[in-house]
Amino acid sequence: MAWYRKYLTAFERPYADVPEKVKQEVAEKLKKFSHVESPLVSVVLIAHNEERHILACLWSLVDNEVNFPTEIIVASNHSTDNTNNILDEMGATWYNETRKSPGFARQCGLDHARGTFHICIDTDTLYPPHYIATHVRHLQQKGVVCTYGLWSFLPDKNHPKAGLFIYELLRDIYLCILNINRPELCVRGMALAFRTEPGKKVGYRTNIIRGEDGMMALGLKEFGKLKFLRTRKARPVTSNQILNGRKLWENAWSRFEKGFRNTKLLFTTQKEYKDQDYNLINKQKK
């Protein structure tokens, strides 16, 4: 049975429908990760209106097997649904960031993080039991400043398991090749970790709609090595929201076309990336 199977009893379900024993279990286990005196690791979730995901995500994190002091904190990006109430009920440590963007939310979490190592978490994602420990083990290696990994999608009627396996295999091969010259383009915030001190020096881009995670990794190159983790222990599973509700073959074709147009990325490096108007928050508001 897949490791994430039990968390589906709370994932993408109304909070009121989640069994009380699950809520009690998460709240009790979360105490171990709250008000930690001197954390080695800060596990930082960002959440915007994630009432159907937040409990399951926390459940997977509190089930992680760690033998070092670890804090779990949440940056709620001005959530207007029941997210904040759930966090209160669980006894979570959380902060409200009223400026809306993933960059602002991640920076809020980074500002409050106290651990030597910083692990980024997306709330619509579930994490395997050795996820935290795996990232920390690699971050403790000499010269490594940032770790990042691959991810999978949860199967559904438009995305069957067999089809996802092939889709993800081809995507992973492409990312492994892209990683040779453009590691920053392989980074996703749902599967990213780094040393906190240099991360605070770099800071998150807050004026862009997406790409704040890759830009963080790009900035961290100045401080050490970026390490790509391909192990299943560091591979979370996420919802299909980023597949835009399209069928699997449509997403596969779209990815193929985009990869073909950008073939040159596989063979070149780049130190700076020019901002595009469509990705700038202020441009979108005009």
PDB file of C-alpha atoms in Angstrom:
ATOM      1  CA  MET A   1       0.000   0.000   0.000  1.00  0.00           C
ATOM      2  CA  ALA A   2       1.235   3.494  -0.852  1.00  0.00           C
ATOM      3  CA  TRP A   3       2.643   5.374   2.145  1.00  0.00           C
ATOM      4  CA  TYR A   4       0.222   8.265   1.607  1.00  0.00           C
ATOM      5  CA  ARG A   5      -2.945   6.157   1.525  1.00  0.00           C
ATOM      6  CA  LYS A   6      -4.038   6.849   5.107  1.00  0.00           C
ATOM      7  CA  TYR A   7      -3.722  10.624   4.680  1.00  0.00           C
ATOM      8  CA  LEU A   8      -6.366  10.588   1.959  1.00  0.00           C
ATOM      9  CA  THR A   9      -9.004  10.292   4.692  1.00  0.00           C
ATOM     10  CA  ALA A  10      -8.315  13.976   5.352  1.00  0.00           C
ATOM     11  CA  PHE A  11      -6.964  15.200   1.987  1.00  0.00           C
ATOM     12  CA  GLU A  12      -9.294  17.272  -0.212  1.00  0.00           C
ATOM     13  CA  ARG A  13     -12.146  16.641   2.197  1.00  0.00           C
ATOM     14  CA  PRO A  14     -14.221  19.108   4.204  1.00  0.00           C
ATOM     15  CA  TYR A  15     -12.716  19.473   7.657  1.00  0.00           C
ATOM     16  CA  ALA A  16     -16.062  18.602   9.268  1.00  0.00           C
ATOM     17  CA  ASP A  17     -15.986  15.205   7.540  1.00  0.00           C
ATOM     18  CA  VAL A  18     -12.557  14.210   8.892  1.00  0.00           C
ATOM     19  CA  PRO A  19     -12.802  11.681  11.756  1.00  0.00           C
ATOM     20  CA  GLU A  20     -12.314  13.228  15.181  1.00  0.00           C
ATOM     21  CA  LYS A  21      -9.670  10.667  16.081  1.00  0.00           C
ATOM     22  CA  VAL A  22      -7.541  11.925  13.167  1.00  0.00           C
ATOM     23  CA  LYS A  23      -7.829  15.525  14.354  1.00  0.00           C
ATOM     24  CA  GLN A  24      -6.873  14.488  17.873  1.00  0.00           C
ATOM     25  CA  GLU A  25      -3.904  12.456  16.623  1.00  0.00           C
ATOM     26  CA  VAL A  26      -2.525  15.352  14.557  1.00  0.00           C
ATOM     27  CA  ALA A  27      -2.998  17.858  17.385  1.00  0.00           C
ATOM     28  CA  GLU A  28      -1.265  15.564  19.880  1.00  0.00           C
ATOM     29  CA  LYS A  29       1.698  14.791  17.590  1.00  0.00           C
ATOM     30  CA  LEU A  30       2.056  18.447  16.612  1.00  0.00           C
ATOM     31  CA  LYS A  31       2.921  19.346  20.205  1.00  0.00           C
ATOM     32  CA  LYS A  32       6.348  17.772  19.647  1.00  0.00           C
ATOM     33  CA  PHE A  33       7.009  20.317  16.878  1.00  0.00           C
ATOM     34  CA  SER A  34       5.644  23.420  18.628  1.00  0.00           C
ATOM     35  CA  HIS A  35       7.540  25.839  20.867  1.00  0.00           C
ATOM     36  CA  VAL A  36      10.800  23.951  20.334  1.00  0.00           C
ATOM     37  CA  GLU A  37      13.627  25.513  22.372  1.00  0.00           C
ATOM     38  CA  SER A  38      16.490  25.400  19.838  1.00  0.00           C
ATOM     39  CA  PRO A  39      15.357  23.780  16.589  1.00  0.00           C
ATOM     40  CA  LEU A  40      17.893  22.341  14.192  1.00  0.00           C
ATOM     41  CA  VAL A  41      15.258  22.355  11.456  1.00  0.00           C
ATOM     42  CA  SER A  42      12.404  24.686  10.557  1.00  0.00           C
ATOM     43  CA  VAL A  43       9.646  23.049   8.516  1.00  0.00           C
ATOM     44  CA  VAL A  44       7.723  25.943   6.974  1.00  0.00           C
ATOM     45  CA  LEU A  45       4.310  25.605   5.346  1.00  0.00           C
ATOM     46  CA  ILE A  46       2.674  28.277   3.221  1.00  0.00           C
ATOM     47  CA  ALA A  47      -1.108  28.242   2.956  1.00  0.00           C
ATOM     48  CA  HIS A  48      -3.759  30.283   1.195  1.00  0.00           C
ATOM     49  CA  ASN A  49      -7.300  28.987   1.702  1.00  0.00           C
ATOM     50  CA  GLU A  50      -6.182  25.399   2.204  1.00  0.00           C
ATOM     51  CA  GLU A  51      -8.907  24.147   4.540  1.00  0.00           C
ATOM     52  CA  ARG A  52      -9.270  20.940   2.496  1.00  0.00           C
ATOM     53  CA  HIS A  53      -5.530  20.191   2.550  1.00  0.00           C
ATOM     54  CA  ILE A  54      -3.913  21.660   5.677  1.00  0.00           C
ATOM     55  CA  LEU A  55      -4.811  18.870   8.099  1.00  0.00           C
ATOM     56  CA  ALA A  56      -3.610  16.053   5.822  1.00  0.00           C
ATOM     57  CA  CYS A  57      -0.364  17.900   5.076  1.00  0.00           C
ATOM     58  CA  LEU A  58       0.307  18.438   8.788  1.00  0.00           C
ATOM     59  CA  TRP A  59      -0.559  14.801   9.457  1.00  0.00           C
ATOM     60  CA  SER A  60       2.085  13.608   7.011  1.00  0.00           C
ATOM     61  CA  LEU A  61       4.664  15.959   8.543  1.00  0.00           C
ATOM     62  CA  VAL A  62       4.057  15.049  12.188  1.00  0.00           C
ATOM     63  CA  ASP A  63       4.413  11.401  11.162  1.00  0.00           C
ATOM     64  CA  ASN A  64       7.939  12.084   9.892  1.00  0.00           C
ATOM     65  CA  GLU A  65      10.645  10.162  11.724  1.00  0.00           C
ATOM     66  CA  VAL A  66      13.138  12.675  13.107  1.00  0.00           C
ATOM     67  CA  ASN A  67      15.589  12.404  16.009  1.00  0.00           C
ATOM     68  CA  PHE A  68      16.577  16.083  16.154  1.00  0.00           C
ATOM     69  CA  PRO A  69      14.688  19.188  17.359  1.00  0.00           C
ATOM     70  CA  THR A  70      12.308  20.312  14.638  1.00  0.00           C
ATOM     71  CA  GLU A  71       9.791  23.135  14.556  1.00  0.00           C
ATOM     72  CA  ILE A  72       6.762  23.295  12.281  1.00  0.00           C
ATOM     73  CA  ILE A  73       5.438  26.756  11.470  1.00  0.00           C
ATOM     74  CA  VAL A  74       2.824  28.002   9.014  1.00  0.00           C
ATOM     75  CA  ALA A  75       2.639  31.230   7.025  1.00  0.00           C
ATOM     76  CA  SER A  76      -1.029  31.788   6.216  1.00  0.00           C
ATOM     77  CA  ASN A  77      -1.201  34.042   3.181  1.00  0.00           C
ATOM     78  CA  HIS A  78      -4.256  36.034   4.295  1.00  0.00           C
ATOM     79  CA  SER A  79      -6.535  32.988   4.191  1.00  0.00           C
ATOM     80  CA  THR A  80     -10.249  33.835   4.224  1.00  0.00           C
ATOM     81  CA  ASP A  81     -11.658  30.327   4.605  1.00  0.00           C
ATOM     82  CA  ASN A  82     -11.379  28.024   7.626  1.00  0.00           C
ATOM     83  CA  THR A  83      -7.611  27.517   7.357  1.00  0.00           C
ATOM     84  CA  ASN A  84      -6.664  29.726  10.306  1.00  0.00           C
ATOM     85  CA  ASN A  85      -9.334  28.220  12.557  1.00  0.00           C
ATOM     86  CA  ILE A  86      -8.012  24.749  11.798  1.00  0.00           C
ATOM     87  CA  LEU A  87      -4.496  25.865  12.655  1.00  0.00           C
ATOM     88  CA  ASP A  88      -5.748  27.236  15.973  1.00  0.00           C
ATOM     89  CA  GLU A  89      -7.625  24.033  16.731  1.00  0.00           C
ATOM     90  CA  MET A  90      -4.513  21.978  16.001  1.00  0.00           C
ATOM     91  CA  GLY A  91      -2.399  24.216  18.241  1.00  0.00           C
ATOM     92  CA  ALA A  92      -0.095  25.085  15.341  1.00  0.00           C
ATOM     93  CA  THR A  93       2.390  27.952  15.366  1.00  0.00           C
ATOM     94  CA  TRP A  94       1.332  30.217  12.523  1.00  0.00           C
ATOM     95  CA  TYR A  95       1.709  33.757  11.214  1.00  0.00           C
ATOM     96  CA  ASN A  96      -0.557  35.797   8.973  1.00  0.00           C
ATOM     97  CA  GLU A  97       0.977  37.409   5.881  1.00  0.00           C
ATOM     98  CA  THR A  98      -1.514  39.880   4.427  1.00  0.00           C
ATOM     99  CA  ARG A  99       0.457  40.665   1.265  1.00  0.00           C
ATOM    100  CA  LYS A 100      -0.597  38.050  -1.234  1.00  0.00           C
ATOM    101  CA  SER A 101       1.948  36.078  -3.240  1.00  0.00           C
ATOM    102  CA  PRO A 102       3.934  32.877  -2.703  1.00  0.00           C
ATOM    103  CA  GLY A 103       7.038  35.046  -2.347  1.00  0.00           C
ATOM    104  CA  PHE A 104       5.565  37.083   0.511  1.00  0.00           C
ATOM    105  CA  ALA A 105       4.284  33.927   2.216  1.00  0.00           C
ATOM    106  CA  ARG A 106       7.627  32.114   1.925  1.00  0.00           C
ATOM    107  CA  GLN A 107       9.510  35.197   3.116  1.00  0.00           C
ATOM    108  CA  CYS A 108       7.197  35.450   6.124  1.00  0.00           C
ATOM    109  CA  GLY A 109       8.008  31.864   7.029  1.00  0.00           C
ATOM    110  CA  LEU A 110      11.715  32.445   6.461  1.00  0.00           C
ATOM    111  CA  ASP A 111      11.673  35.533   8.690  1.00  0.00           C
ATOM    112  CA  HIS A 112      10.251  33.488  11.573  1.00  0.00           C
ATOM    113  CA  ALA A 113      12.337  30.338  11.008  1.00  0.00           C
ATOM    114  CA  ARG A 114      14.867  29.610  13.776  1.00  0.00           C
ATOM    115  CA  GLY A 115      16.420  26.374  12.570  1.00  0.00           C
ATOM    116  CA  THR A 116      19.812  25.911  10.949  1.00  0.00           C
ATOM    117  CA  PHE A 117      18.026  24.196   8.066  1.00  0.00           C
ATOM    118  CA  HIS A 118      14.852  25.377   6.326  1.00  0.00           C
ATOM    119  CA  ILE A 119      12.443  22.983   4.639  1.00  0.00           C
ATOM    120  CA  CYS A 120       9.778  24.473   2.349  1.00  0.00           C
ATOM    121  CA  ILE A 121       6.330  22.897   2.344  1.00  0.00           C
ATOM    122  CA  ASP A 122       3.314  23.407   0.088  1.00  0.00           C
ATOM    123  CA  THR A 123       0.100  22.682   1.953  1.00  0.00           C
ATOM    124  CA  ASP A 124      -1.617  20.858  -0.930  1.00  0.00           C
ATOM    125  CA  THR A 125       1.116  18.217  -0.768  1.00  0.00           C
ATOM    126  CA  LEU A 126       1.789  15.073   1.288  1.00  0.00           C
ATOM    127  CA  TYR A 127       5.258  14.123   2.504  1.00  0.00           C
ATOM    128  CA  PRO A 128       6.819  10.660   3.014  1.00  0.00           C
ATOM    129  CA  PRO A 129       7.966   9.553   6.497  1.00  0.00           C
ATOM    130  CA  HIS A 130      11.708  10.183   5.965  1.00  0.00           C
ATOM    131  CA  TYR A 131      11.343  13.395   3.999  1.00  0.00           C
ATOM    132  CA  ILE A 132      12.704  15.795   6.612  1.00  0.00           C
ATOM    133  CA  ALA A 133      15.572  13.550   7.703  1.00  0.00           C
ATOM    134  CA  THR A 134      16.643  12.905   4.102  1.00  0.00           C
ATOM    135  CA  HIS A 135      16.971  16.593   3.264  1.00  0.00           C
ATOM    136  CA  VAL A 136      18.793  17.325   6.515  1.00  0.00           C
ATOM    137  CA  ARG A 137      21.263  14.486   5.972  1.00  0.00           C
ATOM    138  CA  HIS A 138      22.266  15.895   2.595  1.00  0.00           C
ATOM    139  CA  LEU A 139      22.311  19.509   3.786  1.00  0.00           C
ATOM    140  CA  GLN A 140      24.793  18.494   6.470  1.00  0.00           C
ATOM    141  CA  GLN A 141      27.274  17.406   3.809  1.00  0.00           C
ATOM    142  CA  LYS A 142      30.233  19.691   3.238  1.00  0.00           C
ATOM    143  CA  GLY A 143      29.579  22.475   0.773  1.00  0.00           C
ATOM    144  CA  VAL A 144      25.874  21.721   0.209  1.00  0.00           C
ATOM    145  CA  VAL A 145      23.659  24.784   0.699  1.00  0.00           C
ATOM    146  CA  CYS A 146      20.440  23.665  -0.999  1.00  0.00           C
ATOM    147  CA  THR A 147      18.609  20.408  -1.726  1.00  0.00           C
ATOM    148  CA  TYR A 148      15.614  19.817  -3.951  1.00  0.00           C
ATOM    149  CA  GLY A 149      13.836  16.828  -5.387  1.00  0.00           C
ATOM    150  CA  LEU A 150      11.207  15.325  -7.640  1.00  0.00           C
ATOM    151  CA  TRP A 151       7.500  14.967  -6.946  1.00  0.00           C
ATOM    152  CA  SER A 152       4.515  12.858  -7.967  1.00  0.00           C
ATOM    153  CA  PHE A 153       0.825  13.496  -8.521  1.00  0.00           C
ATOM    154  CA  LEU A 154      -2.126  11.765  -6.900  1.00  0.00           C
ATOM    155  CA  PRO A 155      -4.025   9.662  -9.444  1.00  0.00           C
ATOM    156  CA  ASP A 156      -7.647  10.451 -10.308  1.00  0.00           C
ATOM    157  CA  LYS A 157     -10.096   9.744 -13.149  1.00  0.00           C
ATOM    158  CA  ASN A 158      -8.290  12.101 -15.561  1.00  0.00           C
ATOM    159  CA  HIS A 159      -4.851  10.999 -14.401  1.00  0.00           C
ATOM    160  CA  PRO A 160      -4.690   7.195 -13.961  1.00  0.00           C
ATOM    161  CA  LYS A 161      -1.801   5.673 -12.045  1.00  0.00           C
ATOM    162  CA  ALA A 162      -0.239   3.911 -15.043  1.00  0.00           C
ATOM    163  CA  GLY A 163      -0.412   7.048 -17.152  1.00  0.00           C
ATOM    164  CA  LEU A 164       1.093   9.166 -14.374  1.00  0.00           C
ATOM    165  CA  PHE A 165       3.961   6.705 -14.034  1.00  0.00           C
ATOM    166  CA  ILE A 166       4.919   7.170 -17.712  1.00  0.00           C
ATOM    167  CA  TYR A 167       4.325  10.935 -17.607  1.00  0.00           C
ATOM    168  CA  GLU A 168       6.452  11.380 -14.498  1.00  0.00           C
ATOM    169  CA  LEU A 169       9.197   9.093 -15.813  1.00  0.00           C
ATOM    170  CA  LEU A 170       9.600  11.148 -18.983  1.00  0.00           C
ATOM    171  CA  ARG A 171       9.403  14.411 -17.034  1.00  0.00           C
ATOM    172  CA  ASP A 172      12.003  13.172 -14.537  1.00  0.00           C
ATOM    173  CA  ILE A 173      14.410  12.228 -17.313  1.00  0.00           C
ATOM    174  CA  TYR A 174      14.020  15.697 -18.804  1.00  0.00           C
ATOM    175  CA  LEU A 175      14.606  17.359 -15.426  1.00  0.00           C
ATOM    176  CA  CYS A 176      17.692  15.249 -14.767  1.00  0.00           C
ATOM    177  CA  ILE A 177      19.167  16.441 -18.069  1.00  0.00           C
ATOM    178  CA  LEU A 178      18.089  20.037 -17.457  1.00  0.00           C
ATOM    179  CA  ASN A 179      19.661  19.870 -14.008  1.00  0.00           C
ATOM    180  CA  ILE A 180      23.156  19.568 -15.486  1.00  0.00           C
ATOM    181  CA  ASN A 181      23.278  23.202 -16.622  1.00  0.00           C
ATOM    182  CA  ARG A 182      20.120  24.789 -15.195  1.00  0.00           C
ATOM    183  CA  PRO A 183      19.457  23.315 -11.715  1.00  0.00           C
ATOM    184  CA  GLU A 184      17.456  26.384 -10.672  1.00  0.00           C
ATOM    185  CA  LEU A 185      14.837  25.521 -13.309  1.00  0.00           C
ATOM    186  CA  CYS A 186      14.288  22.113 -11.697  1.00  0.00           C
ATOM    187  CA  VAL A 187      13.393  23.547  -8.289  1.00  0.00           C
ATOM    188  CA  ARG A 188       9.822  23.564  -6.970  1.00  0.00           C
ATOM    189  CA  GLY A 189       8.857  25.054  -3.619  1.00  0.00           C
ATOM    190  CA  MET A 190       7.027  21.884  -2.588  1.00  0.00           C
ATOM    191  CA  ALA A 191      10.360  19.978  -2.611  1.00  0.00           C
ATOM    192  CA  LEU A 192      13.011  22.505  -1.590  1.00  0.00           C
ATOM    193  CA  ALA A 193      15.289  22.883   1.442  1.00  0.00           C
ATOM    194  CA  PHE A 194      18.299  25.037   2.239  1.00  0.00           C
ATOM    195  CA  ARG A 195      20.538  26.397   4.966  1.00  0.00           C
ATOM    196  CA  THR A 196      18.605  29.148   6.715  1.00  0.00           C
ATOM    197  CA  GLU A 197      21.380  31.715   7.165  1.00  0.00           C
ATOM    198  CA  PRO A 198      22.342  32.057   3.484  1.00  0.00           C
ATOM    199  CA  GLY A 199      18.665  31.767   2.583  1.00  0.00           C
ATOM    200  CA  LYS A 200      17.930  34.873   4.645  1.00  0.00           C
ATOM    201  CA  LYS A 201      20.776  36.675   2.915  1.00  0.00           C
ATOM    202  CA  VAL A 202      19.320  35.861  -0.501  1.00  0.00           C
ATOM    203  CA  GLY A 203      15.670  36.412   0.421  1.00  0.00           C
ATOM    204  CA  TYR A 204      12.622  35.523  -1.650  1.00  0.00           C
ATOM    205  CA  ARG A 205      11.452  37.496  -4.648  1.00  0.00           C
ATOM    206  CA  THR A 206       8.079  38.923  -3.634  1.00  0.00           C
ATOM    207  CA  ASN A 207       7.090  40.778  -6.806  1.00  0.00           C
ATOM    208  CA  ILE A 208       6.688  37.757  -9.081  1.00  0.00           C
ATOM    209  CA  ILE A 209       3.709  35.431  -9.488  1.00  0.00           C
ATOM    210  CA  ARG A 210       5.767  32.250  -9.738  1.00  0.00           C
ATOM    211  CA  GLY A 211       9.419  31.240  -9.765  1.00  0.00           C
ATOM    212  CA  GLU A 212      10.347  32.546  -6.320  1.00  0.00           C
ATOM    213  CA  ASP A 213      11.641  29.069  -5.445  1.00  0.00           C
ATOM    214  CA  GLY A 214      13.954  28.824  -8.449  1.00  0.00           C
ATOM    215  CA  MET A 215      15.212  32.354  -7.864  1.00  0.00           C
ATOM    216  CA  MET A 216      16.050  31.434  -4.272  1.00  0.00           C
ATOM    217  CA  ALA A 217      18.055  28.446  -5.528  1.00  0.00           C
ATOM    218  CA  LEU A 218      19.805  30.629  -8.100  1.00  0.00           C
ATOM    219  CA  GLY A 219      20.843  33.059  -5.375  1.00  0.00           C
ATOM    220  CA  LEU A 220      22.063  30.263  -3.138  1.00  0.00           C
ATOM    221  CA  LYS A 221      24.596  29.172  -5.762  1.00  0.00           C
ATOM    222  CA  GLU A 222      26.845  31.907  -4.409  1.00  0.00           C
ATOM    223  CA  PHE A 223      27.050  30.105  -1.067  1.00  0.00           C
ATOM    224  CA  GLY A 224      27.562  26.479  -2.049  1.00  0.00           C
ATOM    225  CA  LYS A 225      26.317  23.472  -4.002  1.00  0.00           C
ATOM    226  CA  LEU A 226      22.753  22.752  -5.071  1.00  0.00           C
ATOM    227  CA  LYS A 227      22.017  19.034  -4.697  1.00  0.00           C
ATOM    228  CA  PHE A 228      19.297  17.207  -6.643  1.00  0.00           C
ATOM    229  CA  LEU A 229      17.729  14.383  -4.591  1.00  0.00           C
ATOM    230  CA  ARG A 230      16.264  11.584  -6.695  1.00  0.00           C
ATOM    231  CA  THR A 231      15.447   9.201  -3.859  1.00  0.00           C
ATOM    232  CA  ARG A 232      11.832   8.223  -3.196  1.00  0.00           C
ATOM    233  CA  LYS A 233      12.377   9.177   0.444  1.00  0.00           C
ATOM    234  CA  ALA A 234      12.409  12.818  -0.626  1.00  0.00           C
ATOM    235  CA  ARG A 235       9.585  12.576  -3.163  1.00  0.00           C
ATOM    236  CA  PRO A 236       6.264  14.082  -2.030  1.00  0.00           C
ATOM    237  CA  VAL A 237       2.907  13.630  -3.730  1.00  0.00           C
ATOM    238  CA  THR A 238       0.780  16.626  -4.583  1.00  0.00           C
ATOM    239  CA  SER A 239      -2.705  17.417  -5.824  1.00  0.00           C
ATOM    240  CA  ASN A 240      -3.412  17.780  -9.520  1.00  0.00           C
ATOM    241  CA  GLN A 241      -4.114  21.515  -9.368  1.00  0.00           C
ATOM    242  CA  ILE A 242      -0.965  22.396 -11.311  1.00  0.00           C
ATOM    243  CA  LEU A 243      -2.127  20.082 -14.096  1.00  0.00           C
ATOM    244  CA  ASN A 244      -4.953  22.615 -14.604  1.00  0.00           C
ATOM    245  CA  GLY A 245      -7.684  19.981 -14.705  1.00  0.00           C
ATOM    246  CA  ARG A 246      -6.595  18.815 -18.154  1.00  0.00           C
ATOM    247  CA  LYS A 247      -6.287  15.199 -19.187  1.00  0.00           C
ATOM    248  CA  LEU A 248      -2.905  13.574 -18.909  1.00  0.00           C
ATOM    249  CA  TRP A 249      -2.161  13.448 -22.640  1.00  0.00           C
ATOM    250  CA  GLU A 250      -2.910  17.173 -22.916  1.00  0.00           C
ATOM    251  CA  ASN A 251      -0.414  17.962 -20.166  1.00  0.00           C
ATOM    252  CA  ALA A 252       2.145  15.600 -21.686  1.00  0.00           C
ATOM    253  CA  TRP A 253       1.830  17.256 -25.105  1.00  0.00           C
ATOM    254  CA  SER A 254       2.036  20.737 -23.566  1.00  0.00           C
ATOM    255  CA  ARG A 255       5.194  19.793 -21.670  1.00  0.00           C
ATOM    256  CA  PHE A 256       6.718  18.248 -24.826  1.00  0.00           C
ATOM    257  CA  GLU A 257       6.028  21.405 -26.870  1.00  0.00           C
ATOM    258  CA  LYS A 258       7.489  23.636 -24.169  1.00  0.00           C
ATOM    259  CA  GLY A 259      10.564  21.417 -23.792  1.00  0.00           C
ATOM    260  CA  PHE A 260      11.111  21.347 -27.551  1.00  0.00           C
ATOM    261  CA  ARG A 261      10.889  25.151 -27.823  1.00  0.00           C
ATOM    262  CA  ASN A 262      13.401  25.508 -25.002  1.00  0.00           C
ATOM    263  CA  THR A 263      15.884  22.833 -26.088  1.00  0.00           C
ATOM    264  CA  LYS A 264      18.733  25.338 -25.792  1.00  0.00           C
ATOM    265  CA  LEU A 265      18.225  25.409 -22.016  1.00  0.00           C
ATOM    266  CA  LEU A 266      19.672  21.889 -21.850  1.00  0.00           C
ATOM    267  CA  PHE A 267      23.018  23.046 -23.195  1.00  0.00           C
ATOM    268  CA  THR A 268      23.518  26.504 -21.722  1.00  0.00           C
ATOM    269  CA  THR A 269      23.897  28.140 -18.329  1.00  0.00           C
ATOM    270  CA  GLN A 270      22.594  31.478 -17.115  1.00  0.00           C
ATOM    271  CA  LYS A 271      23.404  33.671 -14.122  1.00  0.00           C
ATOM    272  CA  GLU A 272      20.488  36.083 -14.433  1.00  0.00           C
ATOM    273  CA  TYR A 273      16.933  35.826 -15.743  1.00  0.00           C
ATOM    274  CA  LYS A 274      15.009  38.744 -17.211  1.00  0.00           C
ATOM    275  CA  ASP A 275      11.601  39.365 -15.651  1.00  0.00           C
ATOM    276  CA  GLN A 276       8.624  38.904 -17.939  1.00  0.00           C
ATOM    277  CA  ASP A 277       5.687  41.296 -17.628  1.00  0.00           C
ATOM    278  CA  TYR A 278       3.162  38.453 -17.358  1.00  0.00           C
ATOM    279  CA  ASN A 279       4.958  37.180 -14.256  1.00  0.00           C
ATOM    280  CA  LEU A 280       5.252  40.501 -12.425  1.00  0.00           C
ATOM    281  CA  ILE A 281       2.602  41.143  -9.780  1.00  0.00           C
ATOM    282  CA  ASN A 282       2.533  44.916 -10.239  1.00  0.00           C
ATOM    283  CA  LYS A 283       2.203  44.568 -14.028  1.00  0.00           C
ATOM    284  CA  GLN A 284      -0.768  42.229 -13.580  1.00  0.00           C
ATOM    285  CA  LYS A 285      -2.573  44.794 -11.409  1.00  0.00           C
ATOM    286  CA  LYS A 286      -2.391  47.540 -14.026  1.00  0.00           C
TER     287      LYS A 286
END
